[in-house]
DNA sequence: TTGACAAGCGACCAATGGTCGGTATATAAA
DNA sequence: TTTATATACCGACCATTGGTCGCTTGTCAA
């Protein structure tokens, strides 16, 4: 990109995409902390200080990436909810896509369900907002199930959080276990729906 | 502590305790990332380089602290398991004490969940070992329940992980919700035991 | 009295996230 | 065509960071 060319909004967000993509790869490989802005700059072949024309801080890169990822997941969930009428099957499908999404983008998963208290407040709020948006999608499916009399009355916010958070557990075990990811998901949902009691 | 006095093992671990305690307070207040070794040193009134006589790295401080905490929790769980014969009630009690522990060490647990795969291998192993020890304690309670025919057959490792991980969800909500911690725990265990189905 | 040893520390190091002022150039206005 | 503006891009620089090193200071055993 020549020096004096003014970027269109399109191009700007294209550039941000390039940066986050390269950054995520590095984060996945060596971790957020250990990835330096210099390395990211090198990966996208620009001067380090140019990165700061697109992102205010290093933190903002990861926040932006997670934001985008979760928003995409929320859209996907909404679509599933619109198409699938059985609440049980709907939850299963949403969780399945969540897990797939997770697998493809592990570094995002790590940020998905945890609150990062060391981030600046601005970033915390941005993340909380988008996370809640996603959980609300899940929560409304549960509420529908309750309204339809299929699920019993429960704290939907808590239940949604539990279900979404469970995906973390699966992701953690999955890479150190021979059990299939899908089998674990099935068992997790079985527990969520029916519990472990006989 | 005078300069030339050689510390006994007792005193050494006393000193480590002082350091971790001060460090944990800072981590809780401003987060692990933003707490510098200089600040920790100042808090325990020693020179920064003296810290390195007790801990090899900054990471090791948090790893040591979490290790100690989880080991204590595991011991407590074992004791509960030995005293309480009903698997259901046993799980409830263990989770209740887990939650108390979590509440006191929240920032660290949060941070560890997001970042611990990027710690040096040595520290990862230490943490994994101790975490598994704890989960095994929970898992064996579940196994007992299955053997007694109270729980249905399930993947105990997964179930234990789900249950333990759920405590994180509660911890997250707890500070932004008016619902009582205990009520949330009760509802969580109810879901774990009986599911959300009608 | 002396020698070994270790707690504690100040000075230092490379690397980090972030800032700043300047340069080069495409477009808009004259 | 010339000029002014806007801006992508960058090198040089900064304070702070985690971590190291070698010295000082004192204790204890011989």
Short mmCIF file of C-alpha atoms (C1' of nucleotides) in Angstrom, two decimals:
data_model
loop_
_atom_site.label_atom_id
_atom_site.label_comp_id
_atom_site.label_asym_id
_atom_site.label_seq_id
_atom_site.Cartn_x
_atom_site.Cartn_y
_atom_site.Cartn_z
CA UNK A 1 0.00 0.00 0.00
CA UNK A 2 1.66 3.22 -1.18
CA UNK A 3 2.33 5.86 1.40
CA UNK A 4 0.05 8.74 0.48
CA UNK A 5 -3.05 6.79 -0.50
CA UNK A 6 -5.95 7.55 1.75
CA UNK A 7 -7.71 4.33 2.68
CA UNK A 8 -11.45 3.92 2.27
CA UNK A 9 -13.39 2.65 5.26
CA UNK A 10 -13.55 -0.67 3.46
CA UNK A 11 -9.79 -0.79 3.15
CA UNK A 12 -9.26 0.30 6.70
CA UNK A 13 -11.28 -2.54 8.05
CA UNK A 14 -9.57 -4.83 5.59
CA UNK A 15 -6.27 -3.74 7.11
CA UNK A 16 -7.58 -4.35 10.62
CA UNK A 17 -8.62 -7.79 9.49
CA UNK A 18 -5.13 -8.53 8.22
CA UNK A 19 -3.63 -7.40 11.47
CA UNK A 20 -5.96 -9.37 13.72
CA UNK A 21 -5.54 -12.44 11.57
CA UNK A 22 -1.78 -12.33 11.86
CA UNK A 23 -2.00 -11.47 15.53
CA UNK A 24 -4.35 -14.35 16.30
CA UNK A 25 -2.01 -16.77 14.64
CA UNK A 26 0.81 -15.56 16.83
CA UNK A 27 -1.37 -15.58 19.94
CA UNK A 28 -2.33 -19.17 19.18
CA UNK A 29 1.26 -20.16 18.73
CA UNK A 30 3.06 -18.38 21.55
CA UNK A 31 0.37 -16.69 23.62
CA UNK A 32 -0.88 -13.16 23.95
CA UNK A 33 1.62 -11.99 26.53
CA UNK A 34 4.62 -13.33 24.73
CA UNK A 35 3.65 -11.92 21.36
CA UNK A 36 5.18 -8.51 20.89
CA UNK A 37 3.85 -5.69 18.78
CA UNK A 38 7.11 -5.86 16.85
CA UNK A 39 6.39 -9.46 15.89
CA UNK A 40 2.86 -8.62 14.81
CA UNK A 41 4.18 -5.72 12.77
CA UNK A 42 6.70 -7.95 11.11
CA UNK A 43 4.04 -10.54 10.32
CA UNK A 44 1.95 -7.98 8.45
CA UNK A 45 5.04 -6.32 7.00
CA UNK A 46 4.55 -2.86 8.40
CA UNK A 47 6.41 -0.66 10.82
CA UNK A 48 5.49 -1.24 14.44
CA UNK A 49 4.19 2.27 14.93
CA UNK A 50 1.85 1.91 11.97
CA UNK A 51 -0.11 -0.67 13.92
CA UNK A 52 -1.11 2.15 16.22
CA UNK A 53 -2.89 3.85 13.33
CA UNK A 54 -5.37 0.97 13.36
CA UNK A 55 -5.46 -0.07 17.00
CA UNK A 56 -4.98 2.14 20.01
CA UNK A 57 -3.27 -0.56 22.07
CA UNK A 58 -2.18 -4.16 21.94
CA UNK A 59 -5.14 -5.10 24.09
CA UNK A 60 -7.49 -3.58 21.57
CA UNK A 61 -6.31 -5.99 18.92
CA UNK A 62 -7.43 -9.00 20.90
CA UNK A 63 -10.60 -7.29 22.07
CA UNK A 64 -11.51 -6.42 18.51
CA UNK A 65 -10.84 -9.95 17.35
CA UNK A 66 -12.90 -11.50 20.11
CA UNK A 67 -15.68 -9.03 19.52
CA UNK A 68 -15.87 -9.95 15.87
CA UNK A 69 -15.74 -13.65 16.64
CA UNK A 70 -18.46 -13.60 19.25
CA UNK A 71 -20.69 -11.45 17.10
CA UNK A 72 -20.37 -13.96 14.31
CA UNK A 73 -21.18 -16.78 16.73
CA UNK A 74 -24.20 -14.89 18.00
CA UNK A 75 -25.49 -14.36 14.47
CA UNK A 76 -25.06 -18.04 13.75
CA UNK A 77 -26.92 -18.91 16.94
CA UNK A 78 -29.77 -16.60 16.03
CA UNK A 79 -30.06 -18.24 12.66
CA UNK A 80 -30.16 -21.69 14.20
CA UNK A 81 -32.78 -20.58 16.70
CA UNK A 82 -34.94 -19.27 13.89
CA UNK A 83 -34.75 -22.48 11.91
CA UNK A 84 -34.97 -25.13 14.58
CA UNK A 85 -38.14 -25.38 16.62
CA UNK A 86 -37.23 -28.02 19.20
CA UNK A 87 -35.43 -26.26 22.07
CA UNK A 88 -33.36 -29.32 22.90
CA UNK A 89 -32.18 -29.82 19.36
CA UNK A 90 -31.67 -26.10 19.02
CA UNK A 91 -29.34 -25.96 22.00
CA UNK A 92 -27.45 -28.94 20.72
CA UNK A 93 -26.95 -27.32 17.34
CA UNK A 94 -25.87 -24.01 18.82
CA UNK A 95 -23.39 -25.69 21.12
CA UNK A 96 -22.11 -27.78 18.28
CA UNK A 97 -21.38 -24.74 16.18
CA UNK A 98 -19.92 -23.03 19.21
CA UNK A 99 -17.52 -25.90 19.62
CA UNK A 100 -16.58 -25.94 15.96
CA UNK A 101 -15.99 -22.24 16.08
CA UNK A 102 -13.95 -22.77 19.20
CA UNK A 103 -11.81 -25.42 17.59
CA UNK A 104 -11.03 -23.23 14.61
CA UNK A 105 -10.14 -20.30 16.74
CA UNK A 106 -8.79 -21.50 20.01
CA UNK A 107 -7.32 -18.26 21.17
CA UNK A 108 -10.74 -16.65 20.98
CA UNK A 109 -12.23 -19.39 23.10
CA UNK A 110 -9.90 -18.56 25.91
CA UNK A 111 -11.34 -15.10 26.12
CA UNK A 112 -14.92 -16.03 25.46
CA UNK A 113 -16.16 -16.92 28.88
CA UNK A 114 -13.79 -15.22 31.22
CA UNK A 115 -13.85 -11.70 32.41
CA UNK A 116 -10.51 -10.09 32.14
CA UNK A 117 -10.28 -7.78 35.03
CA UNK A 118 -6.93 -6.45 34.05
CA UNK A 119 -8.15 -4.93 30.83
CA UNK A 120 -9.03 -1.25 30.71
CA UNK A 121 -12.62 -0.62 31.57
CA UNK A 122 -13.45 0.37 28.02
CA UNK A 123 -12.36 -3.02 26.74
CA UNK A 124 -14.04 -4.88 29.55
CA UNK A 125 -17.33 -3.24 28.69
CA UNK A 126 -16.98 -4.00 25.03
CA UNK A 127 -16.37 -7.66 25.77
CA UNK A 128 -19.10 -7.95 28.34
CA UNK A 129 -21.60 -6.43 25.96
CA UNK A 130 -20.88 -8.83 23.17
CA UNK A 131 -20.67 -11.85 25.45
CA UNK A 132 -24.01 -11.03 26.94
CA UNK A 133 -25.47 -10.67 23.47
CA UNK A 134 -24.39 -14.22 22.75
CA UNK A 135 -25.62 -15.60 26.05
CA UNK A 136 -28.94 -13.88 25.53
CA UNK A 137 -29.33 -15.79 22.31
CA UNK A 138 -28.84 -19.02 24.22
CA UNK A 139 -30.96 -17.80 27.09
CA UNK A 140 -33.92 -17.01 24.89
CA UNK A 141 -33.88 -20.54 23.52
CA UNK A 142 -34.08 -21.82 27.08
CA UNK A 143 -36.87 -19.39 27.84
CA UNK A 144 -38.78 -20.63 24.83
CA UNK A 145 -38.36 -24.14 26.15
CA UNK A 146 -39.72 -23.11 29.52
CA UNK A 147 -42.65 -21.31 27.93
CA UNK A 148 -43.40 -24.41 25.90
CA UNK A 149 -43.31 -26.49 29.08
CA UNK A 150 -40.44 -28.59 27.84
CA UNK A 151 -37.91 -27.23 30.32
CA UNK A 152 -38.67 -26.67 33.96
CA UNK A 153 -38.51 -23.20 35.41
CA UNK A 154 -34.95 -22.17 36.11
CA UNK A 155 -32.60 -19.18 36.22
CA UNK A 156 -32.17 -18.76 32.48
CA UNK A 157 -29.19 -16.42 32.75
CA UNK A 158 -27.39 -18.88 34.97
CA UNK A 159 -28.36 -21.86 32.84
CA UNK A 160 -27.15 -20.17 29.67
CA UNK A 161 -23.88 -19.29 31.33
CA UNK A 162 -23.42 -22.83 32.57
CA UNK A 163 -24.07 -24.29 29.17
CA UNK A 164 -21.78 -21.91 27.33
CA UNK A 165 -19.08 -22.28 29.94
CA UNK A 166 -19.27 -26.05 29.64
CA UNK A 167 -17.88 -25.77 26.17
CA UNK A 168 -14.66 -24.65 27.81
CA UNK A 169 -14.44 -27.87 29.75
CA UNK A 170 -14.86 -29.89 26.60
CA UNK A 171 -12.25 -27.90 24.77
CA UNK A 172 -9.78 -28.42 27.59
CA UNK A 173 -10.25 -32.18 27.74
CA UNK A 174 -10.52 -32.64 24.02
CA UNK A 175 -6.88 -32.29 23.16
CA UNK A 176 -5.69 -34.65 25.86
CA UNK A 177 -8.34 -37.30 25.55
CA UNK A 178 -9.14 -39.98 23.04
CA UNK A 179 -12.87 -39.49 23.50
CA UNK A 180 -14.45 -37.85 20.49
CA UNK A 181 -15.38 -34.22 20.77
CA UNK A 182 -18.90 -34.94 19.60
CA UNK A 183 -19.37 -37.68 22.15
CA UNK A 184 -18.32 -35.33 24.89
CA UNK A 185 -20.70 -32.69 23.64
CA UNK A 186 -23.53 -35.22 23.59
CA UNK A 187 -22.78 -36.30 27.12
CA UNK A 188 -22.53 -32.72 28.30
CA UNK A 189 -25.88 -31.84 26.83
CA UNK A 190 -27.36 -35.02 28.28
CA UNK A 191 -26.19 -33.92 31.71
CA UNK A 192 -27.51 -30.43 31.14
CA UNK A 193 -30.90 -31.73 30.08
CA UNK A 194 -31.33 -34.75 32.34
CA UNK A 195 -28.66 -34.58 35.03
CA UNK A 196 -26.57 -37.39 36.39
CA UNK A 197 -29.15 -38.93 38.70
CA UNK A 198 -30.65 -42.31 38.03
CA UNK B 1 15.54 -10.31 59.11
CA UNK B 2 19.24 -9.60 59.66
CA UNK B 3 21.49 -10.01 56.70
CA UNK B 4 23.76 -12.90 57.50
CA UNK B 5 21.31 -15.18 59.22
CA UNK B 6 20.81 -18.42 57.40
CA UNK B 7 17.12 -19.16 57.16
CA UNK B 8 15.72 -22.47 58.29
CA UNK B 9 13.43 -24.29 55.89
CA UNK B 10 10.60 -23.22 58.14
CA UNK B 11 11.58 -19.59 57.82
CA UNK B 12 12.06 -19.88 54.10
CA UNK B 13 8.56 -21.10 53.55
CA UNK B 14 7.33 -18.46 55.96
CA UNK B 15 8.99 -15.87 53.76
CA UNK B 16 7.42 -17.36 50.64
CA UNK B 17 4.08 -17.18 52.38
CA UNK B 18 4.55 -13.49 53.12
CA UNK B 19 5.46 -12.82 49.52
CA UNK B 20 2.56 -14.72 48.00
CA UNK B 21 0.14 -13.11 50.40
CA UNK B 22 1.23 -9.61 49.46
CA UNK B 23 1.36 -10.56 45.80
CA UNK B 24 -2.14 -12.03 45.85
CA UNK B 25 -3.52 -8.85 47.34
CA UNK B 26 -1.97 -6.83 44.55
CA UNK B 27 -3.13 -9.29 41.90
CA UNK B 28 -6.65 -9.07 43.24
CA UNK B 29 -6.55 -5.30 43.22
CA UNK B 30 -4.87 -4.49 39.92
CA UNK B 31 -4.43 -7.84 38.19
CA UNK B 32 -1.45 -10.06 37.61
CA UNK B 33 -0.20 -8.38 34.45
CA UNK B 34 -0.18 -4.94 35.86
CA UNK B 35 1.47 -5.85 39.14
CA UNK B 36 5.22 -5.42 38.89
CA UNK B 37 7.86 -7.24 40.84
CA UNK B 38 8.95 -3.86 42.15
CA UNK B 39 5.52 -3.31 43.68
CA UNK B 40 5.51 -6.75 45.26
CA UNK B 41 8.96 -6.13 46.66
CA UNK B 42 7.85 -2.82 48.10
CA UNK B 43 4.80 -4.45 49.67
CA UNK B 44 6.94 -6.95 51.56
CA UNK B 45 9.64 -4.35 52.17
CA UNK B 46 12.52 -6.05 50.47
CA UNK B 47 14.69 -5.29 47.49
CA UNK B 48 13.27 -6.49 44.22
CA UNK B 49 16.17 -8.82 43.54
CA UNK B 50 15.68 -10.53 46.89
CA UNK B 51 12.36 -11.85 45.66
CA UNK B 52 14.33 -13.96 43.24
CA UNK B 53 15.95 -15.77 46.14
CA UNK B 54 12.53 -17.26 46.90
CA UNK B 55 10.88 -17.49 43.49
CA UNK B 56 12.58 -18.09 40.20
CA UNK B 57 10.14 -15.95 38.22
CA UNK B 58 7.06 -13.82 38.61
CA UNK B 59 4.99 -16.62 37.14
CA UNK B 60 6.21 -18.96 39.83
CA UNK B 61 4.70 -16.77 42.51
CA UNK B 62 1.23 -17.17 41.12
CA UNK B 63 1.76 -20.83 40.32
CA UNK B 64 2.95 -21.50 43.84
CA UNK B 65 0.00 -19.66 45.31
CA UNK B 66 -2.54 -21.50 43.20
CA UNK B 67 -0.82 -24.80 43.89
CA UNK B 68 -1.09 -24.27 47.62
CA UNK B 69 -4.70 -23.17 47.33
CA UNK B 70 -5.83 -26.09 45.22
CA UNK B 71 -4.00 -28.57 47.40
CA UNK B 72 -5.78 -27.18 50.41
CA UNK B 73 -9.08 -27.43 48.58
CA UNK B 74 -8.32 -31.02 47.61
CA UNK B 75 -7.55 -31.95 51.20
CA UNK B 76 -10.78 -30.35 52.33
CA UNK B 77 -12.67 -32.25 49.64
CA UNK B 78 -11.13 -35.51 50.75
CA UNK B 79 -12.17 -34.85 54.29
CA UNK B 80 -15.72 -34.06 53.25
CA UNK B 81 -15.84 -37.21 51.15
CA UNK B 82 -14.70 -39.27 54.11
CA UNK B 83 -17.34 -37.84 56.43
CA UNK B 84 -20.39 -37.57 54.21
CA UNK B 85 -21.86 -40.76 52.81
CA UNK B 86 -24.56 -39.38 50.52
CA UNK B 87 -22.92 -38.64 47.16
CA UNK B 88 -25.34 -35.85 46.38
CA UNK B 89 -24.84 -34.07 49.66
CA UNK B 90 -21.12 -34.71 49.41
CA UNK B 91 -20.88 -32.99 46.05
CA UNK B 92 -22.88 -30.07 47.34
CA UNK B 93 -20.58 -29.63 50.32
CA UNK B 94 -17.43 -29.89 48.25
CA UNK B 95 -18.72 -27.36 45.76
CA UNK B 96 -19.74 -25.05 48.51
CA UNK B 97 -16.26 -24.98 49.95
CA UNK B 98 -14.82 -24.67 46.46
CA UNK B 99 -16.90 -21.57 45.94
CA UNK B 100 -15.67 -20.02 49.14
CA UNK B 101 -12.11 -20.63 48.05
CA UNK B 102 -12.77 -19.27 44.58
CA UNK B 103 -14.26 -16.12 45.94
CA UNK B 104 -11.11 -15.35 47.87
CA UNK B 105 -8.78 -15.93 44.94
CA UNK B 106 -10.87 -14.82 42.05
CA UNK B 107 -8.52 -12.74 39.97
CA UNK B 108 -5.92 -15.44 39.87
CA UNK B 109 -8.32 -18.15 38.91
CA UNK B 110 -9.68 -16.00 36.16
CA UNK B 111 -6.29 -15.21 34.86
CA UNK B 112 -5.12 -18.77 35.03
CA UNK B 113 -8.06 -19.95 33.03
CA UNK B 114 -7.30 -17.66 30.19
CA UNK B 115 -3.55 -17.79 30.09
CA UNK B 116 -2.19 -20.85 31.75
CA UNK B 117 -1.48 -22.75 28.55
CA UNK B 118 1.14 -20.19 27.76
CA UNK B 119 3.07 -20.61 30.97
CA UNK B 120 6.38 -22.40 30.84
CA UNK B 121 5.94 -26.13 30.61
CA UNK B 122 7.26 -26.66 34.11
CA UNK B 123 4.54 -24.46 35.57
CA UNK B 124 1.85 -25.92 33.36
CA UNK B 125 2.70 -29.37 34.58
CA UNK B 126 2.66 -28.31 38.20
CA UNK B 127 -0.76 -26.76 37.81
CA UNK B 128 -2.20 -29.60 35.79
CA UNK B 129 -1.03 -32.10 38.35
CA UNK B 130 -2.63 -30.36 41.24
CA UNK B 131 -5.82 -29.57 39.38
CA UNK B 132 -6.19 -33.18 38.37
CA UNK B 133 -5.65 -34.22 41.96
CA UNK B 134 -8.58 -32.07 42.91
CA UNK B 135 -10.79 -33.26 40.09
CA UNK B 136 -10.02 -36.85 40.96
CA UNK B 137 -11.36 -36.21 44.43
CA UNK B 138 -14.60 -35.01 42.89
CA UNK B 139 -14.56 -37.77 40.30
CA UNK B 140 -14.27 -40.51 42.88
CA UNK B 141 -17.33 -39.18 44.68
CA UNK B 142 -19.23 -39.45 41.42
CA UNK B 143 -17.88 -42.93 40.86
CA UNK B 144 -19.04 -43.95 44.30
CA UNK B 145 -22.46 -42.61 43.40
CA UNK B 146 -22.49 -44.65 40.22
CA UNK B 147 -21.35 -47.77 42.06
CA UNK B 148 -24.12 -47.24 44.58
CA UNK B 149 -26.61 -46.94 41.75
CA UNK B 150 -27.54 -43.39 42.70
CA UNK B 151 -25.99 -41.78 39.65
CA UNK B 152 -26.33 -43.15 36.16
CA UNK B 153 -23.27 -44.29 34.27
CA UNK B 154 -21.41 -41.32 32.80
CA UNK B 155 -17.96 -40.08 31.87
CA UNK B 156 -16.76 -39.28 35.39
CA UNK B 157 -13.78 -37.25 34.28
CA UNK B 158 -15.96 -35.07 32.11
CA UNK B 159 -18.66 -34.78 34.74
CA UNK B 160 -16.15 -33.75 37.39
CA UNK B 161 -14.70 -31.18 35.07
CA UNK B 162 -18.11 -29.80 34.23
CA UNK B 163 -19.05 -29.49 37.85
CA UNK B 164 -15.83 -27.84 38.91
CA UNK B 165 -15.86 -25.50 35.94
CA UNK B 166 -19.42 -24.49 36.72
CA UNK B 167 -18.17 -22.86 39.86
CA UNK B 168 -16.44 -20.33 37.69
CA UNK B 169 -19.74 -19.37 36.09
CA UNK B 170 -21.21 -18.74 39.48
CA UNK B 171 -18.25 -16.68 40.54
CA UNK B 172 -18.61 -14.52 37.44
CA UNK B 173 -22.26 -13.82 37.87
CA UNK B 174 -22.12 -13.42 41.59
CA UNK B 175 -20.65 -9.95 41.66
CA UNK B 176 -23.06 -8.52 39.14
CA UNK B 177 -26.21 -10.19 40.31
CA UNK B 178 -28.45 -9.80 43.28
CA UNK B 179 -29.13 -13.52 43.43
CA UNK B 180 -27.49 -15.14 46.40
CA UNK B 181 -24.41 -17.19 45.82
CA UNK B 182 -25.90 -20.13 47.67
CA UNK B 183 -29.05 -20.03 45.63
CA UNK B 184 -27.03 -20.10 42.47
CA UNK B 185 -25.01 -23.01 43.75
CA UNK B 186 -28.18 -24.87 44.65
CA UNK B 187 -29.64 -24.28 41.21
CA UNK B 188 -26.40 -25.33 39.55
CA UNK B 189 -26.28 -28.56 41.47
CA UNK B 190 -29.92 -29.15 40.74
CA UNK B 191 -29.18 -28.83 37.04
CA UNK B 192 -26.17 -31.08 37.38
CA UNK B 193 -28.19 -33.74 39.19
CA UNK B 194 -31.53 -33.51 37.47
CA UNK B 195 -31.09 -31.40 34.33
CA UNK B 196 -33.38 -28.73 33.01
CA UNK B 197 -35.97 -30.98 31.44
CA UNK B 198 -39.44 -31.28 32.79
"C1'" DT C 1 40.55 -15.37 64.34
"C1'" DT C 2 39.32 -16.74 60.24
"C1'" DG C 3 37.01 -18.67 56.30
"C1'" DA C 4 32.78 -20.23 54.16
"C1'" DC C 5 28.31 -19.18 53.19
"C1'" DA C 6 24.03 -16.94 52.34
"C1'" DA C 7 20.41 -13.02 52.89
"C1'" DG C 8 19.82 -8.96 50.86
"C1'" DC C 9 20.53 -5.31 47.52
"C1'" DG C 10 21.88 -1.59 43.96
"C1'" DA C 11 23.22 -1.18 39.39
"C1'" DC C 12 22.55 -2.88 35.28
"C1'" DC C 13 20.45 -5.30 30.88
"C1'" DA C 14 17.57 -6.39 26.90
"C1'" DA C 15 12.97 -6.22 25.57
"C1'" DT C 16 8.43 -4.28 25.80
"C1'" DG C 17 4.25 -1.22 24.85
"C1'" DG C 18 3.59 3.13 23.45
"C1'" DT C 19 4.62 8.20 21.57
"C1'" DC C 20 6.15 11.71 18.41
"C1'" DG C 21 7.63 14.28 14.63
"C1'" DG C 22 8.69 13.84 10.13
"C1'" DT C 23 8.31 12.04 5.17
"C1'" DA C 24 6.16 10.84 1.12
"C1'" DT C 25 2.33 10.97 -1.93
"C1'" DA C 26 -2.59 10.82 -3.72
"C1'" DT C 27 -6.33 13.73 -4.06
"C1'" DA C 28 -9.01 18.37 -3.89
"C1'" DA C 29 -8.98 23.11 -4.49
"C1'" DA C 30 -6.84 27.25 -6.66
"C1'" DT D 1 -0.48 23.56 -13.21
"C1'" DT D 2 0.35 24.68 -8.68
"C1'" DT D 3 -0.72 24.51 -3.98
"C1'" DA D 4 -2.69 22.81 0.25
"C1'" DT D 5 -4.47 19.12 2.80
"C1'" DA D 6 -4.85 14.69 4.46
"C1'" DT D 7 -2.86 10.54 5.91
"C1'" DA D 8 -0.33 5.90 5.53
"C1'" DC D 9 3.85 4.82 7.12
"C1'" DC D 10 8.11 4.95 9.67
"C1'" DG D 11 12.58 5.55 12.64
"C1'" DA D 12 14.07 7.21 16.81
"C1'" DC D 13 13.04 7.58 21.22
"C1'" DC D 14 10.99 6.83 26.17
"C1'" DA D 15 9.73 4.85 30.67
"C1'" DT D 16 8.94 0.56 32.59
"C1'" DT D 17 9.33 -4.25 32.85
"C1'" DG D 18 11.13 -9.06 34.28
"C1'" DG D 19 15.36 -10.78 35.28
"C1'" DT D 20 20.79 -11.07 36.33
"C1'" DC D 21 25.16 -10.19 38.63
"C1'" DG D 22 28.41 -9.23 41.85
"C1'" DC D 23 29.06 -6.95 46.02
"C1'" DT D 24 28.27 -6.12 51.02
"C1'" DT D 25 27.17 -7.57 55.44
"C1'" DG D 26 26.59 -10.40 58.83
"C1'" DT D 27 26.46 -15.52 61.19
"C1'" DC D 28 28.32 -19.60 62.44
"C1'" DA D 29 31.62 -23.50 62.53
"C1'" DA D 30 36.38 -24.63 63.02
#
